[in-house]
Short mmCIF file of C-alpha atoms and ligand atoms in Angstrom, two decimals:
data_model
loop_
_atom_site.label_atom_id
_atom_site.label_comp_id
_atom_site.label_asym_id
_atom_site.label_seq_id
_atom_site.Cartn_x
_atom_site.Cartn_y
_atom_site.Cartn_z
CA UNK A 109 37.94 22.83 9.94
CA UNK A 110 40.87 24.54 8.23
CA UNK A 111 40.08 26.70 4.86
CA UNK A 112 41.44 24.78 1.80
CA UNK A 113 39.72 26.91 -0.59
CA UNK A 114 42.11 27.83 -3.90
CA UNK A 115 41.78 30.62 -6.62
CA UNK A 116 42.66 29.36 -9.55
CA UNK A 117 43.10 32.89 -11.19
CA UNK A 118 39.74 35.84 -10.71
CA UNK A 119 37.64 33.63 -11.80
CA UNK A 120 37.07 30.93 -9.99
CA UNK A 121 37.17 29.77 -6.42
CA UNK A 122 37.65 25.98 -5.57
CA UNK A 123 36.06 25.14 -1.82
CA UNK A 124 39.41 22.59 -1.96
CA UNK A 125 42.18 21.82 -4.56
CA UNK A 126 40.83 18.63 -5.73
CA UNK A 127 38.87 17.63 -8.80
CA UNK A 128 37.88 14.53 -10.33
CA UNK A 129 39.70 14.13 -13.66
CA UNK A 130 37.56 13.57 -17.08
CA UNK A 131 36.34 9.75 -17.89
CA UNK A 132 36.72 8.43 -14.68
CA UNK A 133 33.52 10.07 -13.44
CA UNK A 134 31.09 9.81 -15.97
CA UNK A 135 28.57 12.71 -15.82
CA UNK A 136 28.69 12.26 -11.87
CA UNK A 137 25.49 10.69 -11.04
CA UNK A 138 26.97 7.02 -12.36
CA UNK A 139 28.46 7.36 -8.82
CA UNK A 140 26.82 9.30 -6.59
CA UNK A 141 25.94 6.53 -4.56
CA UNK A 142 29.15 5.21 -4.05
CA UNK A 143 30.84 8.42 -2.50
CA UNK A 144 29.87 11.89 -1.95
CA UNK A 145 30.84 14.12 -4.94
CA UNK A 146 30.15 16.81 -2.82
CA UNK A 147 33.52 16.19 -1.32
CA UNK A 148 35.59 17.52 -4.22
CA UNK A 149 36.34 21.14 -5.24
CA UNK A 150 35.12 20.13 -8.68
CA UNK A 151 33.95 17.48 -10.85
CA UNK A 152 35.32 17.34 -14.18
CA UNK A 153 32.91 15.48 -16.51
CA UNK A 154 33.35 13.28 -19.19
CA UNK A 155 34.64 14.29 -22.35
CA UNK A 156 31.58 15.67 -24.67
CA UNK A 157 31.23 16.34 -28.01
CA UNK A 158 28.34 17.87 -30.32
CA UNK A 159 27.06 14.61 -31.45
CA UNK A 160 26.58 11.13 -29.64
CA UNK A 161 29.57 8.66 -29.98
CA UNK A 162 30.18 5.06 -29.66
CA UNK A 163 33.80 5.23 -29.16
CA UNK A 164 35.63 1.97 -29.66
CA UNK A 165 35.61 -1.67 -30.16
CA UNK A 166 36.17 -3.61 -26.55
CA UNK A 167 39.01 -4.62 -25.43
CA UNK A 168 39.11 -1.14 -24.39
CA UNK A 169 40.82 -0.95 -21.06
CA UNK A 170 43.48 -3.01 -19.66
CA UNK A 171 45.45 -3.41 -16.42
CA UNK A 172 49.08 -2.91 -16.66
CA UNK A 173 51.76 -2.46 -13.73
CA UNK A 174 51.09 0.53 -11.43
CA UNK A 175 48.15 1.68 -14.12
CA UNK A 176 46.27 1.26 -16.93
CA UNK A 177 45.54 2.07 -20.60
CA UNK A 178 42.25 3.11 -22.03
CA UNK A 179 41.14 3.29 -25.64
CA UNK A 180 37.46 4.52 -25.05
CA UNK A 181 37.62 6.78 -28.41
CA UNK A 182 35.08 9.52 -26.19
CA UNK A 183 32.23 7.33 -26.26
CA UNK A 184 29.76 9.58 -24.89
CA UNK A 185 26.22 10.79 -24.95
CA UNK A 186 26.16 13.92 -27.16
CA UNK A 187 25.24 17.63 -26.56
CA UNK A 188 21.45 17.09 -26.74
CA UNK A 189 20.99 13.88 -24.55
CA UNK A 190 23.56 15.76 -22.09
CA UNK A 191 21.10 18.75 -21.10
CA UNK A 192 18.19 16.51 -21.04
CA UNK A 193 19.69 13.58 -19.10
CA UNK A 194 22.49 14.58 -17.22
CA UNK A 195 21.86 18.34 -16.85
CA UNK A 196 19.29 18.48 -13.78
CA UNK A 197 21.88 16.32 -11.87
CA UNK A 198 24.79 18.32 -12.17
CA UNK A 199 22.84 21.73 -11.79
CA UNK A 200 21.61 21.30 -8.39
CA UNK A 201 25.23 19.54 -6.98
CA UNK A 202 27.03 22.36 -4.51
CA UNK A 203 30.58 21.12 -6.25
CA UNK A 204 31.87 23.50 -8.94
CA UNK A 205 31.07 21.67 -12.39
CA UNK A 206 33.37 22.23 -15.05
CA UNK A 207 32.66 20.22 -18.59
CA UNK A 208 34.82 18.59 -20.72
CA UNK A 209 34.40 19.08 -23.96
CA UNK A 210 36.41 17.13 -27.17
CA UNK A 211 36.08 17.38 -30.80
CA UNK A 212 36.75 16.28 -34.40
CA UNK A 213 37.17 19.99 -35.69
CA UNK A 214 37.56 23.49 -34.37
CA UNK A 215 34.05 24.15 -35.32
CA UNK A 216 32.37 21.58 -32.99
CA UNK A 217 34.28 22.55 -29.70
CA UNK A 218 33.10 25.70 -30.69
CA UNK A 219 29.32 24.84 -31.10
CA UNK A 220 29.08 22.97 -27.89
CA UNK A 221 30.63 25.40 -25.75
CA UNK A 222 28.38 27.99 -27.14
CA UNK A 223 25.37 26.01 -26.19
CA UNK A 224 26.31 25.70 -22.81
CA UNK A 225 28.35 28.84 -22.03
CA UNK A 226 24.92 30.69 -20.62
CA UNK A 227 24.27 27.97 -18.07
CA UNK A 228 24.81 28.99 -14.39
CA UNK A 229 25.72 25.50 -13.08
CA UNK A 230 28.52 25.91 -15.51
CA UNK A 231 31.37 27.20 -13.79
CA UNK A 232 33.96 26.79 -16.90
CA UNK A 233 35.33 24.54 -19.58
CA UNK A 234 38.54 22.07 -20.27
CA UNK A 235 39.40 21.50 -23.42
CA UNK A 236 40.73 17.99 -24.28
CA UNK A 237 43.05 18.40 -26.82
CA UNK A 238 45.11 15.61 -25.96
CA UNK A 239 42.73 11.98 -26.12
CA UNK A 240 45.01 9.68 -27.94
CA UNK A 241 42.72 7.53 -29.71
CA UNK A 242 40.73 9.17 -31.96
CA UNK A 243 41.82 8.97 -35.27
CA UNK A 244 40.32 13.12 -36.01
CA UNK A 245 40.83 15.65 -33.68
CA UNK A 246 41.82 15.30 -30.00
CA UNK A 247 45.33 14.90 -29.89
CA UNK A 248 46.22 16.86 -33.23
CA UNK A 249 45.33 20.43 -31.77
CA UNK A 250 47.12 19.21 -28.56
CA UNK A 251 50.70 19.06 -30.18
CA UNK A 252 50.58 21.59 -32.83
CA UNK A 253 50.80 25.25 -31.47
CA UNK A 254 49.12 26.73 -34.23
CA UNK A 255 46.21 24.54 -34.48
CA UNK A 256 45.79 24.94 -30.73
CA UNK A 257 46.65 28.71 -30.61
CA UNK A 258 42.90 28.89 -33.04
CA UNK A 259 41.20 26.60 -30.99
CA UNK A 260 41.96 28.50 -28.13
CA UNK A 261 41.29 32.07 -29.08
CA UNK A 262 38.18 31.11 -31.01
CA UNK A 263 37.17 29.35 -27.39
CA UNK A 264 37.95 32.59 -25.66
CA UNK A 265 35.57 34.79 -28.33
CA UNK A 266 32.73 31.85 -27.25
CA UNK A 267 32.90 32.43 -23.94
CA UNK A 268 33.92 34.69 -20.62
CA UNK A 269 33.60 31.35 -18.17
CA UNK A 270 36.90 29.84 -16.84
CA UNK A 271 38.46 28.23 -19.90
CA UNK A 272 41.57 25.39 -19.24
CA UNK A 273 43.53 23.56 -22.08
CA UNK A 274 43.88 20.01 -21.05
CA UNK A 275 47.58 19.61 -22.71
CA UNK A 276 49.29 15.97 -23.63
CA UNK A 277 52.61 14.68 -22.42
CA UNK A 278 53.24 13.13 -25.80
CA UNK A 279 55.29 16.05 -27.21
CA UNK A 280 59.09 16.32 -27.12
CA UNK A 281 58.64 19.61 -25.00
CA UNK A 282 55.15 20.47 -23.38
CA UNK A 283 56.21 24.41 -22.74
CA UNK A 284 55.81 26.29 -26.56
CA UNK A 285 51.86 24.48 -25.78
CA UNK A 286 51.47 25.56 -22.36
CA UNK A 287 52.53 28.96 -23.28
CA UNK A 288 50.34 29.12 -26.38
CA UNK A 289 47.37 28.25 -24.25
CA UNK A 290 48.56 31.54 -22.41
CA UNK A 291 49.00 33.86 -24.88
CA UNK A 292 45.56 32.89 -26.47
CA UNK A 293 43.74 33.24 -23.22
CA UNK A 294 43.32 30.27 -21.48
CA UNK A 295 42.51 30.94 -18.11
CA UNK A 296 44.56 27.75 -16.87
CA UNK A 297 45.83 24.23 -18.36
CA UNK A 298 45.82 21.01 -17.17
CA UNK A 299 48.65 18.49 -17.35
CA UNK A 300 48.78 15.33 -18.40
CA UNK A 301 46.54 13.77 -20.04
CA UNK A 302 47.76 10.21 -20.81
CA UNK A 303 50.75 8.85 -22.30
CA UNK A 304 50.35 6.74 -25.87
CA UNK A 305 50.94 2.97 -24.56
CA UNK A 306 50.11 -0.64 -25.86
CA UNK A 307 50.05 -4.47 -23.97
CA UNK A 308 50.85 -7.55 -26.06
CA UNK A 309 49.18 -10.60 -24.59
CA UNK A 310 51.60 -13.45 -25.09
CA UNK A 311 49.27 -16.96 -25.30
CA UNK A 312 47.16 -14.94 -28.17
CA UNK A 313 49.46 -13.26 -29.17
CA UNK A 314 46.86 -10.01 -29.74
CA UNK A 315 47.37 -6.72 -28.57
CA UNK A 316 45.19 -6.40 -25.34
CA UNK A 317 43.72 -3.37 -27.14
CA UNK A 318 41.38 -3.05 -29.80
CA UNK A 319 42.74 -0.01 -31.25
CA UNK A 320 46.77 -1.27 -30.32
CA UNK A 321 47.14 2.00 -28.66
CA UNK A 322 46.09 3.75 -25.85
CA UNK A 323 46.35 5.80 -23.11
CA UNK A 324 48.26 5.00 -19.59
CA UNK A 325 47.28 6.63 -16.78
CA UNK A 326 47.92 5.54 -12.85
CA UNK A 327 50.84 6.22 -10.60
CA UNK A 328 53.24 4.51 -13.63
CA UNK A 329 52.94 7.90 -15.09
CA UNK A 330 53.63 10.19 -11.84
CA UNK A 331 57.04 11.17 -12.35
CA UNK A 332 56.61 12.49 -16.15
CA UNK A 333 53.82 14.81 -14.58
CA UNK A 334 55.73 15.81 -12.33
CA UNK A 335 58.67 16.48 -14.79
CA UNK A 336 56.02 18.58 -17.10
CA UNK A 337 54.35 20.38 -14.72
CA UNK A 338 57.72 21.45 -13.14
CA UNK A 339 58.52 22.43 -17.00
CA UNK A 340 55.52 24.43 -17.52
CA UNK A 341 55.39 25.83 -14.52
CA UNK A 342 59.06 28.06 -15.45
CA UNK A 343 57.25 29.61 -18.23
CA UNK A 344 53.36 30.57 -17.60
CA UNK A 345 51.94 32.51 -14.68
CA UNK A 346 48.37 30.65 -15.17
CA UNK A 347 47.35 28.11 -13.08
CA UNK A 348 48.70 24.81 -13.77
CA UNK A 349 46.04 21.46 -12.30
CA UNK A 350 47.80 18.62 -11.78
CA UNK A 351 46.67 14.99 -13.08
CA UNK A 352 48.77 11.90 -13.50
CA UNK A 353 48.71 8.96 -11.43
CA UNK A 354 47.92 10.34 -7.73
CA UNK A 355 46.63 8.16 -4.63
CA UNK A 356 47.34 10.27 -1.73
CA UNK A 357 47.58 13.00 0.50
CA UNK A 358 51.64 12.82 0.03
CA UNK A 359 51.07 12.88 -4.06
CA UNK A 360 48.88 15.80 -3.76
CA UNK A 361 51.33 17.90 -2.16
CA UNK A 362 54.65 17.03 -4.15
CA UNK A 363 52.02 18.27 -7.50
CA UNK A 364 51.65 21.45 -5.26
CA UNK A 365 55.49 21.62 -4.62
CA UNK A 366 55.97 21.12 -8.67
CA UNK A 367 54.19 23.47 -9.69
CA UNK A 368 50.49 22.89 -9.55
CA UNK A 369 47.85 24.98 -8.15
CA UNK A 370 45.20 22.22 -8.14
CA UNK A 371 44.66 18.58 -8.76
CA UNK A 372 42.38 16.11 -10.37
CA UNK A 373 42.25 12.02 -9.08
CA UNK A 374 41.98 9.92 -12.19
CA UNK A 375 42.64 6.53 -12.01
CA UNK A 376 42.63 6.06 -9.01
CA UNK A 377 38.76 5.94 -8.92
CA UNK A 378 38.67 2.54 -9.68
CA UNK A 379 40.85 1.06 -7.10
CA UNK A 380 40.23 3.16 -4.32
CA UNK A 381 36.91 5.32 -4.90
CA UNK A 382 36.88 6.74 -1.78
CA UNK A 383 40.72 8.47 -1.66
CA UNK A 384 39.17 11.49 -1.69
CA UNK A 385 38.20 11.58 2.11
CA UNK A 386 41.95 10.33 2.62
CA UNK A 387 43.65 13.41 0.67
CA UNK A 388 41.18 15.65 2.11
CA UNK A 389 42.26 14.65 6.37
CA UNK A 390 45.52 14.49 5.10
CA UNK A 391 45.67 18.29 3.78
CA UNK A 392 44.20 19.56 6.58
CA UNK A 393 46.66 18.19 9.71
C1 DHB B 934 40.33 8.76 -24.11
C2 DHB B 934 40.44 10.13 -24.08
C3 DHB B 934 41.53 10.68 -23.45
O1 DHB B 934 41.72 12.01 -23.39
C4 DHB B 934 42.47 9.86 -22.84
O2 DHB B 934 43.52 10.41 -22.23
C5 DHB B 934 42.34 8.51 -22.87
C6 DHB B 934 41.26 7.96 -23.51
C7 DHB B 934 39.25 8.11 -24.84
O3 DHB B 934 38.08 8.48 -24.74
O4 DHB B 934 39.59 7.18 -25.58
#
């Protein structure tokens, strides 16, 4: 079977160029008996933060043409219920595990990747600075160099694992962040994150929404990866991963041809869970 192993950089080693992307995965074992996460070069788990949170009011996801938008405001399980429940799973999975982490201030990014920086099973960190619907944090550090230039260097004093900014398309120009990422020592970013959208529907009248806004993802959003990535990709020499809106074997590669050294599959997760396999035969004709 032909070698699709990647370096992203010295420090780590995918088996293949294909993650899963954050919040469409869970913590991995939510799935694990609907496909074999063993497949992918890494998981990429859902987005954690020092304390437990709710997230949002439902509606919180919606179907819209070619993709979706999300308002989950990080719901998720906290630092401590994380090493006792989900822990043990993702330590003894052969896939690379890399852990999202999000939070309100520069201090709590900071806390919960120094309480997990010492695990083995941890291969490295992404930083979401980019979630959309969160009303503190998230998306401020993403479009403000200075903010993120902090984050990012304080994140590099925490820890030597493999460290990647997760950046946001909803900036006028993504390069000044990509190369800020760089120049504080990320080890490699990852572009896009989702793009600020809203649904109307037109019997209620409502926003289909809770919050109004909220993130689109799917293959609607392809091309303005594409055009970031290829953006990006003139001014860094770190690796770029790829995420926004691909299904296929064919998607995969025209990410590689922009610019990408990697990928992650996001959305489509929920329509076709098992793409992976797909990508993977396709890749290696
Ligand atoms: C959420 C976070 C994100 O980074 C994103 O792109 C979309 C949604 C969330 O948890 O709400």
């Amino acid at each position: 079977m032909s070698d699709l192993s990647v370096a992203l950089g010295a420090k780590l080693t995918l088996a293949n160029p294909i993650l899963t992307a954050s919040g469409t995965f869970g913590y991995g074992d939510e799935l694990s008996d609907l496909l074999d996460l063993e497949q992918f070069g890494g998981i990429v788990t859902k987005s954690l933060s020092l304390k437990p949170r709710e997230g949002n009011p439902p509606p919180r996801i919606v179907e819209t043409p070619a993709g979706m938008i999300n308002s989950i405001g990080l719901a998720n399980l906290g630092l401590d219920r994380f090493l006792d429940e989900k822990a043990a799973f993702l330590g003894q999975l052969k896939s690379t595990v890399i852990v999202n982490v999000a939070g309100r201030e520069q201090a709590e990014y900071i806390e919960v990747v120094r309480r997990l920086q010492s695990m083995p099973w941890i291969a490295g960190f992404e930083i979401n600075v980019s979630c959309p619907n969160v009303k503190q944090g998230g998306i401020e550090f993403g479009v403000n160099p200075e903010l993120l230039g902090d984050l990012v260097s304080s994140l590099r004093n925490q820890t030597d694992k493999f460290l990647m900014i997760k950046l946001s398309p909803n900036v006028n120009d993504i390069r000044p962040l990509a190369e800020c990422a760089q120049r504080n020592g990320a080890d490699a970013v990852s572009m896009i994150n989702t793009l600020y959208g809203s649904a109307i529907d037109i019997h209620s009248r409502r926003p289909k929404i809770h919050t109004v806004f909220g993130g689109l993802s799917g293959p609607a959003i392809k091309p303005v990866a594409i055009a970031h990535i290829i953006k990006a990709a003139r001014v860094i020499d770190i690796p770029i991963i790829g995420i926004g809106g691909i299904q296929d074997g064919a998607d995969v590669v025209e990410f590689l041809l922009a610019g990408a050294s990697a990928v992650q599959l996001g959305t489509v997760n929920f329509f076709d869970p098992t793409a992976i396999t797909g990508i993977l035969a396709f890749l290696r004709k």
